[in-house]
Coordinates of N, CA and C in Angstrom, one line a residue:
M1108 N 92.4 55.8 4.4 CA 91.3 56.6 5.0 C 91.2 58.1 4.3
L1109 N 90.1 58.5 4.2 CA 89.9 59.8 3.6 C 90.2 61.0 4.5
E1110 N 90.9 61.9 3.7 CA 91.4 62.9 4.5 C 90.1 63.9 4.9
A1111 N 90.1 64.3 6.2 CA 89.1 65.0 6.7 C 89.4 66.6 6.8
S1112 N 89.1 67.3 5.7 CA 89.5 68.8 5.6 C 88.0 69.4 5.8
H1113 N 88.0 70.2 6.8 CA 86.7 70.9 7.3 C 86.3 72.0 6.1
N1114 N 84.9 72.0 6.0 CA 84.4 72.8 5.0 C 84.7 74.3 5.5
S1115 N 84.8 74.6 6.7 CA 85.1 76.0 7.1 C 86.5 76.5 6.6
E1116 N 87.3 75.5 6.2 CA 88.6 75.9 5.7 C 88.7 75.9 4.2
L1117 N 87.6 75.7 3.5 CA 87.4 75.8 2.1 C 87.4 77.2 1.6
P1118 N 87.8 77.6 0.4 CA 87.8 78.9 -0.1 C 86.3 79.4 -0.1
V1119 N 86.4 80.8 -0.1 CA 85.0 81.4 -0.3 C 84.4 81.3 -1.6
I1120 N 83.2 81.1 -1.8 CA 82.5 80.9 -3.2 C 82.3 82.2 -3.7
P1121 N 83.1 82.4 -4.9 CA 82.9 83.6 -5.6 C 81.5 84.0 -6.0
G1122 N 81.1 85.1 -6.3 CA 79.7 85.5 -6.7 C 79.5 85.4 -8.2
K1123 N 79.9 84.2 -8.8 CA 79.5 84.0 -10.1 C 78.3 83.2 -10.3
R1124 N 77.8 83.2 -11.5 CA 76.5 82.5 -11.9 C 76.8 81.1 -12.1
Y1125 N 77.9 80.8 -12.9 CA 78.3 79.5 -13.2 C 79.7 79.2 -13.0
F1126 N 80.1 77.9 -12.7 CA 81.3 77.5 -12.4 C 81.6 76.1 -13.1
T1127 N 82.9 76.1 -13.7 CA 83.3 74.8 -14.4 C 83.7 73.7 -13.4
I1128 N 83.7 72.5 -13.8 CA 84.0 71.4 -13.0 C 85.3 71.6 -12.3
G1129 N 86.4 72.3 -13.0 CA 87.7 72.6 -12.5 C 87.5 73.6 -11.2
E1130 N 86.9 74.5 -11.4 CA 86.6 75.5 -10.5 C 85.9 74.9 -9.2
V1131 N 84.9 74.1 -9.4 CA 84.2 73.5 -8.3 C 85.1 72.5 -7.6
S1132 N 85.9 71.9 -8.4 CA 86.8 70.9 -7.8 C 87.7 71.6 -6.7
E1133 N 88.2 72.8 -7.2 CA 89.1 73.7 -6.2 C 88.3 74.3 -5.1
L1134 N 87.1 74.7 -5.4 CA 86.2 75.3 -4.2 C 85.9 74.3 -3.3
C1135 N 85.7 73.0 -3.5 CA 85.2 72.1 -2.7 C 86.3 71.0 -2.2
A1136 N 87.4 71.1 -2.8 CA 88.5 70.1 -2.5 C 88.2 68.8 -2.7
V1137 N 87.7 68.5 -4.0 CA 87.3 67.2 -4.5 C 87.6 67.2 -5.9
K1138 N 88.1 65.9 -6.2 CA 88.6 65.8 -7.6 C 87.5 65.7 -8.5
P1139 N 87.7 66.2 -9.9 CA 86.5 66.2 -10.9 C 86.0 64.9 -11.1
H1140 N 86.6 63.7 -11.1 CA 86.1 62.4 -11.3 C 85.1 62.0 -10.2
V1141 N 85.5 62.6 -9.0 CA 84.5 62.4 -7.8 C 83.2 63.2 -8.0
L1142 N 83.3 64.3 -8.5 CA 82.1 65.2 -8.8 C 81.2 64.4 -9.8
R1143 N 81.9 63.9 -10.8 CA 81.1 63.2 -11.9 C 80.3 61.9 -11.2
Y1144 N 81.1 61.2 -10.4 CA 80.6 60.1 -9.7 C 79.4 60.6 -8.8
W1145 N 79.6 61.5 -8.0 CA 78.5 62.0 -7.1 C 77.2 62.4 -8.0
E1146 N 77.3 62.9 -9.1 CA 76.2 63.2 -10.0 C 75.4 62.0 -10.3
Q1147 N 76.0 60.9 -10.3 CA 75.3 59.6 -10.5 C 74.6 59.1 -9.3
E1148 N 75.2 59.4 -8.2 CA 74.8 58.9 -6.8 C 73.7 59.8 -6.1
F1149 N 73.9 61.1 -6.3 CA 72.9 62.0 -5.6 C 72.0 62.7 -6.8
P1150 N 70.8 62.4 -6.8 CA 69.9 62.9 -7.8 C 69.7 64.4 -7.7
Q1151 N 69.9 65.0 -6.6 CA 69.8 66.5 -6.4 C 70.9 67.2 -7.2
L1152 N 72.0 66.6 -7.3 CA 73.1 67.3 -7.9 C 73.1 67.1 -9.5
S1153 N 72.7 68.0 -10.2 CA 72.6 67.8 -11.7 C 73.0 69.3 -12.3
P1154 N 74.2 69.4 -12.6 CA 74.8 70.6 -13.3 C 74.2 70.8 -14.7
V1155 N 74.2 72.1 -15.2 CA 73.7 72.2 -16.5 C 74.8 71.8 -17.4
K1156 N 74.4 71.1 -18.6 CA 75.3 70.6 -19.4 C 75.1 71.4 -20.8
R1157 N 76.3 71.9 -21.4 CA 76.1 72.7 -22.6 C 76.9 71.9 -23.6
R1158 N 77.4 72.7 -24.6 CA 78.3 72.2 -25.7 C 79.2 71.1 -25.2
G1159 N 79.3 69.9 -26.0 CA 80.4 68.9 -25.8 C 80.2 68.4 -24.3
N1160 N 78.9 68.4 -23.7 CA 78.6 67.8 -22.4 C 79.4 68.5 -21.4
R1161 N 79.9 69.7 -21.6 CA 80.5 70.5 -20.5 C 79.6 70.8 -19.3
R1162 N 80.0 70.5 -18.1 CA 79.3 70.8 -17.1 C 79.4 72.2 -16.5
Y1163 N 78.4 73.0 -16.1 CA 78.4 74.2 -15.4 C 77.6 74.1 -14.2
Y1164 N 78.2 74.2 -13.0 CA 77.6 74.3 -11.7 C 77.2 75.6 -11.3
Q1165 N 76.0 75.8 -10.6 CA 75.5 77.0 -10.1 C 75.9 77.0 -8.6
H1166 N 75.7 78.2 -8.1 CA 76.1 78.5 -6.7 C 75.5 77.4 -5.6
Q1167 N 74.2 77.2 -5.9 CA 73.5 76.1 -5.0 C 74.1 74.8 -5.1
D1168 N 74.5 74.4 -6.4 CA 75.2 73.2 -6.5 C 76.6 73.1 -5.8
V1169 N 77.4 74.2 -5.7 CA 78.5 74.1 -4.9 C 78.2 73.9 -3.5
I1170 N 77.2 74.6 -3.1 CA 76.8 74.4 -1.6 C 76.4 73.0 -1.4
L1171 N 75.6 72.4 -2.2 CA 75.3 71.0 -2.1 C 76.5 70.1 -2.1
I1172 N 77.4 70.3 -3.0 CA 78.6 69.6 -3.0 C 79.3 69.6 -1.7
R1173 N 79.4 70.8 -1.0 CA 80.0 70.9 0.3 C 79.3 70.2 1.2
Q1174 N 78.0 70.0 1.2 CA 77.2 69.4 2.2 C 77.4 67.8 2.0
I1175 N 77.4 67.4 0.8 CA 77.7 66.0 0.6 C 79.1 65.7 1.1
R1176 N 80.1 66.5 0.6 CA 81.4 66.3 1.2 C 81.5 66.1 2.8
A1177 N 80.7 67.1 3.4 CA 80.7 67.1 5.0 C 80.2 65.7 5.4
L1178 N 79.1 65.2 4.7 CA 78.5 64.1 5.2 C 79.5 62.8 5.1
L1179 N 80.2 62.9 4.0 CA 81.1 61.7 3.5 C 82.4 61.9 4.3
Y1180 N 83.1 62.9 4.2 CA 84.5 62.9 4.8 C 84.5 63.3 6.1
E1181 N 83.7 64.1 6.7 CA 83.7 64.7 8.0 C 82.9 63.8 9.0
E1182 N 81.7 63.5 8.6 CA 80.7 62.8 9.4 C 80.8 61.2 9.3
G1183 N 81.6 60.9 8.1 CA 81.8 59.4 8.1 C 80.6 58.6 7.5
Y1184 N 79.8 59.2 6.8 CA 78.5 58.5 6.0 C 79.1 57.7 5.0
T1185 N 78.4 56.6 4.6 CA 78.8 55.9 3.3 C 77.9 56.7 2.2
I1186 N 78.1 56.3 0.9 CA 77.4 57.0 -0.1 C 75.9 56.8 0.1
G1187 N 75.6 55.6 0.4 CA 74.1 55.3 0.6 C 73.5 56.1 1.8
G1188 N 74.3 56.1 2.9 CA 73.8 56.8 4.1 C 73.7 58.3 3.8
A1189 N 74.7 58.8 3.1 CA 74.6 60.3 2.7 C 73.5 60.6 1.8
R1190 N 73.2 59.6 0.9 CA 72.1 59.8 -0.1 C 70.7 59.9 0.7
L1191 N 70.6 58.9 1.6 CA 69.4 58.9 2.5 C 69.3 60.2 3.4
Q1192 N 70.4 60.7 3.9 CA 70.4 61.9 4.7 C 69.9 63.1 3.7
M1193 N 70.5 63.1 2.5 CA 70.1 64.3 1.6 C 68.6 64.2 1.2
E1194 N 68.1 62.9 0.8 CA 66.8 62.7 0.5 C 65.8 63.0 1.5
S1195 N 66.0 62.6 2.8 CA 65.1 62.8 3.9 C 65.2 64.0 4.5
G1196 N 66.2 64.9 4.0 CA 66.4 66.1 4.8 C 67.0 65.8 6.2
G1197 N 67.7 64.9 6.4 CA 68.2 64.5 7.7 C 69.2 65.4 8.2
I1198 N 69.6 66.4 7.5 CA 70.4 67.4 8.2 C 69.6 68.3 8.8
E1199 N 69.8 68.5 10.1 CA 68.8 69.4 10.9 C 68.8 70.8 10.2
K1200 N 67.8 71.4 10.4 CA 67.6 72.8 10.0 C 68.5 73.7 10.6
D1201 N 68.8 73.6 11.8 CA 69.9 74.4 12.6 C 71.3 74.2 11.9
K1202 N 71.5 73.0 11.8 CA 72.9 72.6 11.3 C 73.1 73.1 9.8
D1203 N 71.9 73.0 9.1 CA 71.9 73.4 7.7 C 72.2 74.9 7.7
Q1204 N 71.5 75.8 8.4 CA 71.6 77.1 8.5 C 73.1 77.6 9.0
S1205 N 73.6 76.7 10.0 CA 74.8 77.0 10.5 C 75.9 76.8 9.3
V1206 N 75.8 75.8 8.5 CA 76.8 75.5 7.5 C 76.6 76.6 6.5
Q1207 N 75.4 77.1 6.0 CA 75.1 78.1 5.1 C 75.8 79.5 5.8
L1208 N 75.7 79.8 7.1 CA 76.3 81.0 7.6 C 77.8 80.8 7.5
Q1209 N 78.2 79.6 7.8 CA 79.8 79.5 7.7 C 80.4 79.7 6.4
Q1210 N 79.6 79.5 5.4 CA 80.0 79.8 4.0 C 79.8 81.2 3.6
V1211 N 78.8 81.9 4.1 CA 78.4 83.2 3.7 C 79.3 84.2 4.5
I1212 N 79.6 83.9 5.7 CA 80.4 85.0 6.5 C 81.6 85.3 5.9
P1213 N 82.5 84.2 5.7 CA 83.7 84.7 5.1 C 83.6 85.5 3.7
Q1214 N 82.6 85.2 2.9 CA 82.5 85.9 1.8 C 82.1 87.3 2.1
M1215 N 81.2 87.5 3.0 CA 80.8 88.8 3.3 C 82.0 89.6 3.9
I1216 N 82.8 89.0 4.6 CA 84.1 89.7 5.4 C 84.9 90.2 4.1
A1217 N 85.2 89.2 3.2 CA 86.1 89.5 2.1 C 85.4 90.8 1.2
E1218 N 84.2 90.8 1.0 CA 83.5 91.9 0.4 C 83.7 93.2 1.2
L1219 N 83.4 93.1 2.4 CA 83.5 94.3 3.3 C 84.9 94.8 3.3
E1220 N 85.9 93.9 3.2 CA 87.4 94.2 3.3 C 87.6 95.0 2.0
G1221 N 87.0 94.5 0.8 CA 87.1 95.3 -0.4 C 86.7 96.7 -0.5
V1222 N 85.5 96.7 0.2 CA 84.8 98.1 0.3 C 85.8 99.0 1.1
L1223 N 86.3 98.5 2.2 CA 87.1 99.3 3.0 C 88.3 99.7 2.4
E1224 N 88.9 98.9 1.5 CA 90.1 99.2 0.7 C 89.7 100.3 -0.3
L1225 N 88.6 100.3 -0.8 CA 88.3 101.4 -1.9 C 88.0 102.6 -1.1
L1226 N 87.4 102.6 0.0 CA 87.2 103.8 0.9 C 88.5 104.4 1.3
E1227 N 89.5 103.6 1.7 CA 90.8 104.0 2.1 C 91.6 104.7 1.0
V1228 N 91.4 104.1 -0.2 CA 92.1 104.6 -1.5 C 91.5 106.0 -1.7
K1229 N 90.2 106.2 -1.6 CA 89.5 107.5 -1.9 C 89.8 108.5 -0.9
A1230 N 90.1 108.0 0.3 CA 90.2 109.0 1.4 C 91.5 109.8 1.4

């Protein structure tokens, strides 16, 4: 059985423009070979490929991977069912916004804590 690790427990997505497959693997708790397989199964997922076919994922790709992961691992969809959900926009708007907020809020908290530390150092 697949291990159900909740997306809310995943690390905060850094404010970088591009991520390597190894970084995305760690950010989404999915092995690199699974990411490559998902590229074949989900047409929405298409990272930029550069020299030597190296993959570079953008921020929206990481969010998309987390959504796919949630459908497969947490909600129990099959690959085909998850593909249909992604293609038809089957994830309700409220839930989609909730997932995005759950990903943005920890990042904002971390950034605010960093600002607070800077202010404390200067004071």
